[in-house]
Amino acid sequence: MKRPSGIAASALALAAGAALVACGGSSEVSITPPTPLPLAAPTLTREVLSVPGGLSSPWDMAFLPEGSMLITERCTGLSIVRGGARTRLFGAAGNQTVAADFFCEGQSGMLGVAVDPDFGGGNRYVYVFMSSNATTPRRNRVLRLTLNADFQSVSGRADIIDDIAFKQMGNAQGGAGVHSGGRIRFGVAEGDRYLYAGTGDNHNGLLPQSPVAPLGGKVLRVTRDGAAAPGNNPPPGFDARIFTYGHRNVQGIAFRPGTGQPFISEHGPNHSDEVTPLAAGGNGGWDPQDRPNLSCPDGYCGYAGNATTMPMTDTARFPAAMRPSWINNGASQGLGPSTFLSGPQWKAWDGRLAVGVMAGQRIEILTLDGDGFATANATVAASNDPLRARIRSLVQGPDGSLYVLTDSNQLWRIVPS
Ligand SMILES: [Ca+2]
């Protein structure tokens, strides 16, 4: 007999279920468990949310356990949106607390924001990634702040990482302040409640494979005090805070539901945006230092050559390099943020990885196999979508919806059903 499938199988399953009920659960009834129907993709409802005071170059957001949203703007600072009101907490002039050393330049400024896993337990810690001119040369830093009980102010600034690389001056490759990375996220697995920070290569050919500070082209993993987290496993001689290295410009950090494995998304140069599942101590294989047969202004080969001569993952130089799970084909479109979708409201997309594309102006939904390699992709906000925009931040909110910040200064909510 031909195996029933699709709707026919569903009808059979329903009929079998009905028979069970009608028989009052008799043990005489024997059925073969029906083959589950493949779940459909969710229907998406999109809306643009109003943020009091508007947004200017929003970069990242995070939710507090009680539902308030923290939001960063690159040149302004950290705000909280709570109960329909918005308060500017920390950063440039106009905030409750002005950080005298804060500045924005190029792609840098107030970038990532994260909430401590024990915030609700009472420590009230939040974290930001920002550029600081407190030192010469300038650096990117990760700060820990205490959100006061009034939710309207912060205190207790602690600079837990103060030696993340910052591009000091413009050159032939581009302006100052570019390729800073900037995403910060806490691990979700039991035993992995450490802070991950994505950093960038600053258009510096030596940084990604460099073992020491200033830290650039790395994923750092630290305690809430900024100490190296246990289990980072970098090669001998490497700064112990380094979780992975050999990256170009890490823009997204996400943790796979169930396993907690970290995945990153990062820009390619003129090719090969990558999504990569990380392993402690791993090398992402980006090595843009001067090499023969390429023209590399300022000692940076990042824009020279092509996917073969200047690969995002150079398995010739680094045979053990971590392999990307997905490569955005063609020219680089600027992979930005990423987050896993989680929960039955996402139907077939439950457990898939959402990756925001900036120049590409869309969200990719990646289906991953057990090893984290992409087997399929779907697209949200395609070229004919009125909400099409450069995607800057993706966070699943406490209501299970996907929140999106765009370079068009908008906050969207994408509600699945
Ligand atoms: Ca790579």
Short mmCIF file of C-alpha atoms and ligand atoms in Angstrom, two decimals:
data_model
loop_
_atom_site.label_atom_id
_atom_site.label_comp_id
_atom_site.label_asym_id
_atom_site.label_seq_id
_atom_site.Cartn_x
_atom_site.Cartn_y
_atom_site.Cartn_z
CA MET A 1 0.00 0.00 0.00
CA LYS A 2 1.25 3.40 -0.84
CA ARG A 3 2.40 5.23 2.28
CA PRO A 4 0.01 8.07 3.01
CA SER A 5 1.57 11.44 3.25
CA GLY A 6 0.73 15.08 3.68
CA ILE A 7 -2.90 15.90 4.26
CA ALA A 8 -3.97 12.32 3.76
CA ALA A 9 -1.72 11.19 6.61
CA SER A 10 -3.08 13.95 8.77
CA ALA A 11 -6.62 12.86 8.09
CA LEU A 12 -5.71 9.31 9.03
CA ALA A 13 -4.11 10.47 12.23
CA LEU A 14 -7.17 12.48 13.14
CA ALA A 15 -9.40 9.53 12.36
CA ALA A 16 -7.28 7.25 14.53
CA GLY A 17 -7.38 9.76 17.35
CA ALA A 18 -11.14 10.02 17.06
CA ALA A 19 -11.43 6.24 17.16
CA LEU A 20 -9.40 6.15 20.36
CA VAL A 21 -11.67 8.64 22.01
CA ALA A 22 -14.78 6.85 20.80
CA CYS A 23 -13.52 3.57 22.23
CA GLY A 24 -12.94 5.12 25.60
CA GLY A 25 -9.23 4.33 25.52
CA SER A 26 -9.73 0.63 25.11
CA SER A 27 -6.49 -1.35 25.22
CA GLU A 28 -7.84 -3.37 22.30
CA VAL A 29 -7.16 -0.52 19.93
CA SER A 30 -3.84 -0.73 18.18
CA ILE A 31 -2.61 1.92 15.83
CA THR A 32 0.65 2.77 14.19
CA PRO A 33 1.82 6.18 15.33
CA PRO A 34 1.20 8.56 12.47
CA THR A 35 4.08 10.16 10.67
CA PRO A 36 4.14 13.75 11.91
CA LEU A 37 3.19 16.29 9.33
CA PRO A 38 6.04 18.52 8.29
CA LEU A 39 5.51 21.81 10.03
CA ALA A 40 4.72 24.78 7.88
CA ALA A 41 6.70 27.98 7.88
CA PRO A 42 5.11 30.50 10.22
CA THR A 43 2.96 33.31 9.00
CA LEU A 44 4.71 36.54 9.86
CA THR A 45 3.08 39.77 10.92
CA ARG A 46 5.39 42.73 10.90
CA GLU A 47 4.89 46.03 12.59
CA VAL A 48 7.03 49.09 13.22
CA LEU A 49 7.17 50.00 16.89
CA SER A 50 7.40 53.54 18.13
CA VAL A 51 10.30 54.41 20.40
CA PRO A 52 9.77 57.64 22.36
CA GLY A 53 12.27 60.20 21.17
CA GLY A 54 13.00 58.20 18.05
CA LEU A 55 16.12 56.30 17.12
CA SER A 56 19.42 57.46 15.69
CA SER A 57 21.79 54.76 14.45
CA PRO A 58 20.44 52.08 16.79
CA TRP A 59 22.87 49.23 17.20
CA ASP A 60 21.68 46.63 19.70
CA MET A 61 18.99 45.76 22.22
CA ALA A 62 18.40 43.44 25.14
CA PHE A 63 15.42 42.63 27.31
CA LEU A 64 15.35 42.72 31.07
CA PRO A 65 13.57 39.86 32.84
CA GLU A 66 10.59 42.10 33.60
CA GLY A 67 10.22 42.99 29.94
CA SER A 68 11.83 46.41 29.58
CA MET A 69 14.07 46.92 26.59
CA LEU A 70 17.60 48.26 26.68
CA ILE A 71 18.67 49.82 23.43
CA THR A 72 21.92 51.35 22.23
CA GLU A 73 22.47 54.07 19.69
CA ARG A 74 25.93 54.31 18.26
CA CYS A 75 26.58 57.99 18.92
CA THR A 76 24.18 58.57 21.79
CA GLY A 77 24.47 55.77 24.30
CA LEU A 78 22.34 53.35 26.26
CA SER A 79 18.62 53.88 26.81
CA ILE A 80 15.83 51.99 28.50
CA VAL A 81 12.30 51.78 27.15
CA ARG A 82 9.95 50.91 29.99
CA GLY A 83 6.24 51.31 30.37
CA GLY A 84 6.00 53.37 27.21
CA ALA A 85 8.64 55.85 28.36
CA ARG A 86 12.23 56.13 27.36
CA THR A 87 15.15 57.23 29.54
CA ARG A 88 18.65 57.91 28.33
CA LEU A 89 20.89 56.16 30.83
CA PHE A 90 24.53 56.32 29.84
CA GLY A 91 26.77 57.76 27.18
CA ALA A 92 26.98 61.14 25.50
CA ALA A 93 25.71 64.44 26.85
CA GLY A 94 21.99 64.27 27.53
CA ASN A 95 22.19 60.95 29.35
CA GLN A 96 21.61 60.50 33.07
CA THR A 97 25.23 59.47 33.35
CA VAL A 98 27.68 61.02 30.90
CA ALA A 99 30.74 58.94 30.07
CA ALA A 100 33.42 61.53 29.40
CA ASP A 101 35.58 59.05 27.49
CA PHE A 102 32.79 57.84 25.21
CA PHE A 103 32.94 58.81 21.57
CA CYS A 104 31.70 57.56 18.25
CA GLU A 105 33.63 57.43 15.03
CA GLY A 106 33.28 55.36 11.89
CA GLN A 107 31.46 52.15 12.78
CA SER A 108 32.30 52.50 16.47
CA GLY A 109 30.56 54.00 19.47
CA MET A 110 27.99 52.46 21.81
CA LEU A 111 27.50 49.07 20.21
CA GLY A 112 26.49 45.82 21.93
CA VAL A 113 24.38 45.49 25.06
CA ALA A 114 23.76 42.44 27.24
CA VAL A 115 21.93 41.67 30.47
CA ASP A 116 23.55 39.53 33.14
CA PRO A 117 21.91 36.08 33.53
CA ASP A 118 21.64 36.84 37.25
CA PHE A 119 20.10 40.28 36.74
CA GLY A 120 16.80 38.95 38.02
CA GLY A 121 18.60 37.26 40.88
CA GLY A 122 19.57 40.67 42.11
CA ASN A 123 22.93 41.76 40.70
CA ARG A 124 21.25 44.18 38.25
CA TYR A 125 24.28 44.12 35.96
CA VAL A 126 24.09 45.19 32.34
CA TYR A 127 26.98 45.41 29.90
CA VAL A 128 27.87 47.58 26.94
CA PHE A 129 30.59 47.53 24.31
CA MET A 130 31.81 51.05 23.56
CA SER A 131 34.71 53.03 22.20
CA SER A 132 36.74 54.97 24.76
CA ASN A 133 39.35 57.69 24.50
CA ALA A 134 40.43 57.25 28.12
CA THR A 135 43.71 55.89 26.80
CA THR A 136 46.06 56.71 23.98
CA PRO A 137 45.75 54.91 21.67
CA ARG A 138 41.98 54.69 21.93
CA ARG A 139 40.36 51.34 22.57
CA ASN A 140 37.04 49.58 22.55
CA ARG A 141 35.92 48.47 25.96
CA VAL A 142 33.30 46.30 27.60
CA LEU A 143 31.73 47.98 30.60
CA ARG A 144 29.64 46.53 33.37
CA LEU A 145 27.00 48.86 34.78
CA THR A 146 24.49 48.47 37.57
CA LEU A 147 20.97 49.44 36.60
CA ASN A 148 19.62 51.10 39.68
CA ALA A 149 16.37 49.96 41.31
CA ASP A 150 14.53 52.91 39.77
CA PHE A 151 15.34 51.59 36.25
CA GLN A 152 16.11 55.21 35.37
CA SER A 153 19.83 55.44 36.08
CA VAL A 154 23.03 53.40 36.23
CA SER A 155 25.96 53.36 38.59
CA GLY A 156 29.02 51.33 39.47
CA ARG A 157 30.80 51.46 36.11
CA ALA A 158 33.45 48.76 35.88
CA ASP A 159 35.54 48.49 32.71
CA ILE A 160 35.91 44.73 32.55
CA ILE A 161 37.73 44.65 29.19
CA ASP A 162 39.74 47.73 28.20
CA ASP A 163 42.07 46.49 25.48
CA ILE A 164 39.92 45.70 22.46
CA ALA A 165 41.45 47.02 19.27
CA PHE A 166 40.18 50.25 17.71
CA LYS A 167 41.29 51.57 14.32
CA GLN A 168 42.97 54.87 15.15
CA MET A 169 43.28 56.54 11.77
CA GLY A 170 41.87 56.34 8.32
CA ASN A 171 44.04 54.87 5.60
CA ALA A 172 43.79 53.47 2.10
CA GLN A 173 41.47 50.75 3.38
CA GLY A 174 38.89 53.01 4.99
CA GLY A 175 38.20 55.40 7.81
CA ALA A 176 39.03 55.31 11.50
CA GLY A 177 36.81 53.34 13.82
CA VAL A 178 35.90 50.61 11.37
CA HIS A 179 35.79 46.86 11.98
CA SER A 180 35.38 47.03 15.74
CA GLY A 181 33.05 44.05 16.05
CA GLY A 182 30.92 44.99 19.03
CA ARG A 183 28.33 42.30 19.74
CA ILE A 184 28.22 40.98 23.30
CA ARG A 185 26.08 38.06 24.45
CA PHE A 186 25.96 35.70 27.42
CA GLY A 187 26.18 31.99 26.85
CA VAL A 188 22.98 30.09 27.54
CA ALA A 189 24.14 26.55 28.33
CA GLU A 190 24.39 25.39 31.90
CA GLY A 191 27.96 26.10 32.94
CA ASP A 192 28.46 28.63 30.13
CA ARG A 193 27.01 31.78 31.62
CA TYR A 194 30.00 33.75 30.42
CA LEU A 195 30.12 36.90 28.37
CA TYR A 196 31.14 36.55 24.74
CA ALA A 197 32.42 39.62 22.90
CA GLY A 198 32.95 39.82 19.13
CA THR A 199 35.81 42.00 17.93
CA GLY A 200 37.06 43.10 14.53
CA ASP A 201 40.28 43.26 12.55
CA ASN A 202 40.51 47.09 12.31
CA HIS A 203 41.87 46.71 8.75
CA ASN A 204 45.04 45.49 10.44
CA GLY A 205 46.70 42.56 8.70
CA LEU A 206 48.26 41.19 11.85
CA LEU A 207 45.45 41.38 14.37
CA PRO A 208 43.29 38.34 13.60
CA GLN A 209 46.11 35.83 14.14
CA SER A 210 47.84 37.86 16.87
CA PRO A 211 47.93 36.06 20.23
CA VAL A 212 48.00 39.18 22.37
CA ALA A 213 46.25 42.48 23.04
CA PRO A 214 45.01 44.69 21.61
CA LEU A 215 42.37 42.11 20.91
CA GLY A 216 40.91 42.22 17.42
CA GLY A 217 39.51 39.59 15.08
CA LYS A 218 38.64 37.50 18.13
CA VAL A 219 35.74 36.19 20.10
CA LEU A 220 36.48 36.79 23.77
CA ARG A 221 34.82 34.87 26.58
CA VAL A 222 35.06 36.28 30.06
CA THR A 223 33.53 36.28 33.51
CA ARG A 224 31.39 39.19 34.66
CA ASP A 225 34.60 40.67 36.05
CA GLY A 226 36.40 40.37 32.72
CA ALA A 227 38.67 37.49 33.70
CA ALA A 228 39.30 34.66 31.24
CA ALA A 229 36.46 32.18 31.41
CA PRO A 230 37.39 28.57 32.14
CA GLY A 231 37.55 26.32 29.11
CA ASN A 232 38.62 28.90 26.53
CA ASN A 233 41.45 26.65 25.45
CA PRO A 234 43.43 29.08 23.27
CA PRO A 235 46.82 27.95 21.91
CA PRO A 236 49.86 28.36 24.19
CA GLY A 237 50.99 31.96 24.43
CA PHE A 238 47.58 33.38 23.58
CA ASP A 239 45.70 35.76 25.82
CA ALA A 240 43.56 33.51 28.00
CA ARG A 241 40.42 35.57 27.28
CA ILE A 242 40.50 34.46 23.64
CA PHE A 243 37.83 31.89 22.86
CA THR A 244 38.37 31.91 19.10
CA TYR A 245 40.55 33.95 16.75
CA GLY A 246 41.17 34.45 13.05
CA HIS A 247 37.98 36.44 12.46
CA ARG A 248 37.37 39.48 10.30
CA ASN A 249 34.55 41.45 11.88
CA VAL A 250 32.26 39.52 14.18
CA GLN A 251 28.79 41.09 14.09
CA GLY A 252 26.52 38.36 15.38
CA ILE A 253 26.76 35.91 18.28
CA ALA A 254 23.99 33.37 18.87
CA PHE A 255 23.63 30.19 20.89
CA ARG A 256 21.89 27.14 19.53
CA PRO A 257 18.93 26.00 21.61
CA GLY A 258 19.50 22.59 23.13
CA THR A 259 23.25 22.55 22.82
CA GLY A 260 24.18 26.14 23.62
CA GLN A 261 26.87 26.05 20.95
CA PRO A 262 27.92 29.57 19.92
CA PHE A 263 27.60 30.64 16.30
CA ILE A 264 28.94 33.86 14.83
CA SER A 265 28.14 35.84 11.73
CA GLU A 266 30.67 38.16 10.15
CA HIS A 267 31.30 40.28 7.09
CA GLY A 268 33.30 38.96 4.22
CA PRO A 269 35.52 41.42 2.30
CA ASN A 270 34.29 41.46 -1.29
CA HIS A 271 33.09 37.87 -1.03
CA SER A 272 32.17 35.15 1.43
CA ASP A 273 30.16 36.47 4.36
CA GLU A 274 30.28 33.64 6.85
CA VAL A 275 28.30 32.00 9.62
CA THR A 276 30.53 29.81 11.76
CA PRO A 277 29.86 27.41 14.64
CA LEU A 278 32.59 27.96 17.20
CA ALA A 279 34.78 25.55 19.12
CA ALA A 280 36.89 26.66 22.07
CA GLY A 281 40.37 27.62 20.94
CA GLY A 282 39.40 27.51 17.29
CA ASN A 283 40.91 29.53 14.45
CA GLY A 284 38.45 31.10 12.02
CA GLY A 285 41.15 31.12 9.37
CA TRP A 286 41.16 34.83 8.46
CA ASP A 287 44.73 36.04 7.95
CA PRO A 288 44.89 39.27 5.96
CA GLN A 289 48.56 39.97 6.57
CA ASP A 290 50.82 40.80 3.65
CA ARG A 291 51.33 37.88 1.33
CA PRO A 292 53.03 37.42 -2.03
CA ASN A 293 51.26 38.14 -5.29
CA LEU A 294 48.64 40.39 -3.79
CA SER A 295 48.57 44.16 -3.62
CA CYS A 296 47.99 44.99 0.02
CA PRO A 297 48.01 48.69 0.95
CA ASP A 298 48.99 49.37 4.54
CA GLY A 299 49.90 45.73 5.00
CA TYR A 300 46.27 44.64 4.84
CA CYS A 301 45.26 42.12 2.21
CA GLY A 302 41.66 41.97 3.32
CA TYR A 303 40.32 43.50 0.13
CA ALA A 304 42.88 41.96 -2.18
CA GLY A 305 42.38 38.85 -4.19
CA ASN A 306 39.32 36.69 -4.08
CA ALA A 307 37.80 33.75 -2.25
CA THR A 308 40.70 31.57 -3.39
CA THR A 309 43.68 33.90 -2.94
CA MET A 310 42.40 35.68 0.19
CA PRO A 311 39.85 33.32 1.69
CA MET A 312 37.73 34.05 4.73
CA THR A 313 38.71 30.60 5.96
CA ASP A 314 42.22 29.76 4.81
CA THR A 315 42.39 26.01 5.11
CA ALA A 316 45.71 25.95 3.24
CA ARG A 317 47.43 27.94 5.97
CA PHE A 318 45.27 26.58 8.77
CA PRO A 319 44.10 23.06 7.98
CA ALA A 320 42.26 22.79 11.29
CA ALA A 321 40.41 26.08 10.83
CA MET A 322 36.77 26.11 11.87
CA ARG A 323 34.62 25.64 8.79
CA PRO A 324 31.78 28.04 8.10
CA SER A 325 28.33 26.52 8.26
CA TRP A 326 26.99 28.94 5.66
CA ILE A 327 28.59 31.23 3.11
CA ASN A 328 26.59 34.02 1.55
CA ASN A 329 27.28 33.50 -2.11
CA GLY A 330 28.54 36.20 -4.38
CA ALA A 331 29.66 39.63 -3.27
CA SER A 332 29.73 40.41 0.42
CA GLN A 333 26.42 41.81 1.61
CA GLY A 334 27.52 42.49 5.15
CA LEU A 335 26.24 39.77 7.46
CA GLY A 336 25.26 41.45 10.67
CA PRO A 337 23.43 40.16 13.72
CA SER A 338 22.16 36.67 14.33
CA THR A 339 19.88 34.91 16.76
CA PHE A 340 18.23 31.53 16.99
CA LEU A 341 14.47 31.36 16.72
CA SER A 342 13.04 29.28 19.51
CA GLY A 343 9.62 28.05 20.48
CA PRO A 344 6.62 26.36 18.86
CA GLN A 345 5.28 29.70 17.63
CA TRP A 346 7.99 29.53 14.99
CA LYS A 347 6.60 26.23 13.65
CA ALA A 348 9.03 24.89 11.04
CA TRP A 349 11.47 27.64 11.89
CA ASP A 350 11.81 26.62 15.55
CA GLY A 351 15.53 26.15 16.12
CA ARG A 352 16.62 27.86 12.93
CA LEU A 353 19.18 30.63 12.83
CA ALA A 354 18.06 34.10 11.79
CA VAL A 355 20.86 36.18 10.29
CA GLY A 356 20.50 39.83 9.44
CA VAL A 357 22.05 41.15 6.27
CA MET A 358 22.98 44.80 6.04
CA ALA A 359 23.78 45.80 2.48
CA GLY A 360 21.72 42.77 1.44
CA GLN A 361 18.71 44.19 3.32
CA ARG A 362 17.02 41.02 4.45
CA ILE A 363 16.93 38.34 7.10
CA GLU A 364 18.09 34.86 6.20
CA ILE A 365 16.61 31.92 8.05
CA LEU A 366 19.10 29.05 8.05
CA THR A 367 18.22 25.42 8.59
CA LEU A 368 21.13 23.68 10.31
CA ASP A 369 22.00 20.02 10.53
CA GLY A 370 23.17 18.32 13.71
CA ASP A 371 26.70 19.58 13.21
CA GLY A 372 25.52 23.14 12.64
CA PHE A 373 25.96 23.22 8.89
CA ALA A 374 23.30 24.97 6.88
CA THR A 375 21.19 22.76 4.67
CA ALA A 376 18.65 25.32 3.47
CA ASN A 377 17.78 28.96 3.75
CA ALA A 378 14.68 31.08 3.51
CA THR A 379 14.44 34.83 3.23
CA VAL A 380 12.47 37.43 5.14
CA ALA A 381 12.14 40.98 3.87
CA ALA A 382 13.01 40.24 0.28
CA SER A 383 13.65 42.94 -2.23
CA ASN A 384 9.95 43.67 -2.81
CA ASP A 385 9.21 44.10 0.89
CA PRO A 386 8.27 47.60 2.03
CA LEU A 387 10.13 47.04 5.27
CA ARG A 388 13.35 46.20 3.52
CA ALA A 389 16.32 47.73 5.33
CA ARG A 390 19.84 47.14 6.55
CA ILE A 391 19.44 44.79 9.52
CA ARG A 392 21.49 45.83 12.55
CA SER A 393 20.21 43.83 15.51
CA LEU A 394 18.05 40.72 15.97
CA VAL A 395 16.76 39.62 19.35
CA GLN A 396 13.94 37.26 20.24
CA GLY A 397 11.84 39.01 22.86
CA PRO A 398 10.18 37.53 25.94
CA ASP A 399 6.92 37.33 23.97
CA GLY A 400 8.58 34.99 21.49
CA SER A 401 8.55 37.52 18.67
CA LEU A 402 11.60 38.65 16.76
CA TYR A 403 12.67 42.24 17.35
CA VAL A 404 14.70 43.95 14.66
CA LEU A 405 16.71 47.15 14.63
CA THR A 406 17.50 48.64 11.26
CA ASP A 407 19.88 51.26 9.95
CA SER A 408 16.73 53.07 8.84
CA ASN A 409 16.28 53.98 12.52
CA GLN A 410 13.36 51.65 12.97
CA LEU A 411 12.41 48.99 15.49
CA TRP A 412 10.27 46.20 14.09
CA ARG A 413 8.49 43.34 15.73
CA ILE A 414 7.99 40.24 13.66
CA VAL A 415 5.25 38.10 15.18
CA PRO A 416 4.99 34.47 14.05
CA SER A 417 1.73 32.55 14.01
CA CA B 1 36.39 31.98 8.69
#
